[in-house]
Every structure is written in C-alpha cells, then in structure tokens.
Short mmCIF file of C-alpha atoms in Angstrom, two decimals:
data_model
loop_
_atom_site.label_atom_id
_atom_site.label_comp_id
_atom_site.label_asym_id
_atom_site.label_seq_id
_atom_site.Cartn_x
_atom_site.Cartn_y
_atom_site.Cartn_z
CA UNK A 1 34.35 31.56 23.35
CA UNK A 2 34.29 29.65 20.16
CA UNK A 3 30.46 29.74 18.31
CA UNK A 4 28.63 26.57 18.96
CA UNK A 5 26.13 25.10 16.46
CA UNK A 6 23.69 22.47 17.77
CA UNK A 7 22.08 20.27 15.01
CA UNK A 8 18.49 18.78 16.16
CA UNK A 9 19.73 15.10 15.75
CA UNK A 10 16.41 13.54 16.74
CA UNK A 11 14.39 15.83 14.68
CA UNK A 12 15.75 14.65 11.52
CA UNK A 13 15.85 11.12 12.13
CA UNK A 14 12.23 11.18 13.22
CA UNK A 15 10.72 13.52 10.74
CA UNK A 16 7.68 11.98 9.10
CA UNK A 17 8.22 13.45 5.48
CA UNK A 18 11.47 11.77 5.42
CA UNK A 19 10.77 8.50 7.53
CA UNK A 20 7.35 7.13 6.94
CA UNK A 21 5.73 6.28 10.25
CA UNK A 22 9.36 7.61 12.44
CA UNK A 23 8.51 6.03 15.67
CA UNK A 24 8.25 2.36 14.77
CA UNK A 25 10.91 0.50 14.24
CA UNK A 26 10.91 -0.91 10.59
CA UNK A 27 13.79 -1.53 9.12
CA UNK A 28 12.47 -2.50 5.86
CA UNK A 29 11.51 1.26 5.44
CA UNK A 30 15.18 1.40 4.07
CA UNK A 31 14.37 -1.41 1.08
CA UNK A 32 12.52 -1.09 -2.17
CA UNK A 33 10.92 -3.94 -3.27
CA UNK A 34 10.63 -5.23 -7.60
CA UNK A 35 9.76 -8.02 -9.42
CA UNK A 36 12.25 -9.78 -11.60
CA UNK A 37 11.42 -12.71 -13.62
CA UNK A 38 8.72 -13.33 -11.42
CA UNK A 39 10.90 -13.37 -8.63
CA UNK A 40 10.69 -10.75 -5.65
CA UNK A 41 13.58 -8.84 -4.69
CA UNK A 42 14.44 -6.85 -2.28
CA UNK A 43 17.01 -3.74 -2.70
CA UNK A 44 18.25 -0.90 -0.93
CA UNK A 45 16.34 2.41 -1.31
CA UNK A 46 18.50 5.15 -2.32
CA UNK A 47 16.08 7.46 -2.34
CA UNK A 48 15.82 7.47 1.64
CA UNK A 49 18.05 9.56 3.65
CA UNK A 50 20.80 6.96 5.23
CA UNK A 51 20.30 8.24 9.20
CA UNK A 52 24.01 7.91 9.33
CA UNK A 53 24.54 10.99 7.70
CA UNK A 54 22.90 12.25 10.34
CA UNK A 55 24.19 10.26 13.41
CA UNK A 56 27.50 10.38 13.04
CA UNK A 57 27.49 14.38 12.31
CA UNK A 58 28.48 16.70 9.55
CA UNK A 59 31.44 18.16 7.80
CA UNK A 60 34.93 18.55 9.58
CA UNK A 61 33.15 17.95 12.83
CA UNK A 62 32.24 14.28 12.10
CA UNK A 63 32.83 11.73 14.14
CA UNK A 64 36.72 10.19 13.59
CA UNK A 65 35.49 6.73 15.20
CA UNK A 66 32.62 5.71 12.72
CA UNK A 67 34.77 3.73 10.56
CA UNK A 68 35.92 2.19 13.38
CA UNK A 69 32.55 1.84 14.80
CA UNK A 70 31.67 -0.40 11.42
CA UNK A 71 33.73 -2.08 11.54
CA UNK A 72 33.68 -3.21 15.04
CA UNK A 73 30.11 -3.86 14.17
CA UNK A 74 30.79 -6.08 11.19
CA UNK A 75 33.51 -8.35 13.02
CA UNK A 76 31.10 -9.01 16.15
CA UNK A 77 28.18 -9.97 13.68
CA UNK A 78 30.51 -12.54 11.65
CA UNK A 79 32.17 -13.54 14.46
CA UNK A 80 28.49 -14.32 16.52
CA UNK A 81 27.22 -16.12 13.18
CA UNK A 82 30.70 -18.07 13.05
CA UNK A 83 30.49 -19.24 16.24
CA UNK A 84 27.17 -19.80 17.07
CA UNK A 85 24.70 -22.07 15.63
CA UNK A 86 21.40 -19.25 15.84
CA UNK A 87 17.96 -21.35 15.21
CA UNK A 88 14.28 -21.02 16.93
CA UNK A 89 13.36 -23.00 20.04
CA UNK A 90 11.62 -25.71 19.44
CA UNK A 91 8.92 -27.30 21.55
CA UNK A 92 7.96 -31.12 22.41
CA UNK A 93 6.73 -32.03 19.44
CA UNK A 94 10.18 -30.90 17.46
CA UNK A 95 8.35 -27.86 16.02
CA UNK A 96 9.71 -24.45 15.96
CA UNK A 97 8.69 -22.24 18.09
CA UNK A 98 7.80 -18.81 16.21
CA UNK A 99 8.28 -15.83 18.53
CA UNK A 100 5.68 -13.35 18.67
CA UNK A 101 6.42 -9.79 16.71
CA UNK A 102 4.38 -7.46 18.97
CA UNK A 103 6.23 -5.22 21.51
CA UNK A 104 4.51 -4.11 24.49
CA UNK A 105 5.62 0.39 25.57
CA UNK A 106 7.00 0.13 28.81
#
C-alpha cells in the first residue's frame, strides 16, 4: 500500500494568525486599502495567503480541473451579468429596497 499524506485543509484556511476573524465571511479581508490623490482605493493584499493554494492541493497531487474550474466560474459570472439586468427591489414609492447584511446561524 502506497503512503498516504492527509493535509488538514480546514485548519489552514481557518487559522486565526493567517485569517483575521476565520469564521466570518469577509471577503474584503483579501484587500488592502490606500489613499491616492485623495482618492480611496482598494487593492489586492498580497501579503495574505490566497486559500487556493490551499483548496485546490499541493505539488504533483494538485487538482488537474482548477483551471477548468476558473474558468467555468468566469464564463457563468459574465454570462449572468450579460444577460441579466441585476438591480435592488424597489418598493411603492420607487425607492430601493436595501437588503439587510445580518445572517441569522441556523
């Protein structure tokens, strides 16, 4: 029988000294934030661990399909903002309707 190594997937990806806060979902975690010319901008943070490393695995075991997989990703995102014409609700006064942000465990 061949050796079999088991990386602790969820470990990494929700370790707090390399995700702030791991168990809420924030994706800005992954952006650094400057001024320029008084303007605020909004960047990726290379400094943060990109959980794909980790997700898709490591070395000559990775996964063959995750180039495929981000693709797939990227053509049903521009094809769904294509297509569709994505706004807020609006109520019946012709205001929009601003969903609320809090989440509820279940």
């Amino acid at each position: 029988m061949a050796p079999y190594l088991s990386i602790g997937h969820s470990a990494i990806l929700h370790d707090p000294e390399i995700y702030l806060d791991p168990d809420r979902f924030l994706p800005e975690r992954f952006l650094r934030h400057r001024e320029d010319h008084g303007e605020s901008v909004f960047e990726l943070d290379l400094d943060i661990m990109d959980p794909t490393t980790v997700a898709f695995g490591f070395g000559r075991r990775i996964c063959p399909g995750r180039r495929f997989a981000y693709e797939s990703l990227w053509l049903t995102i521009t094809s769904i903002l294509a297509v569709f014409d994505i706004s807020m609700s609006l109520d019946e006064q012709g205001d929009p309707i601003i969903p609320s942000s809090e989440y509820t465990e279940s």
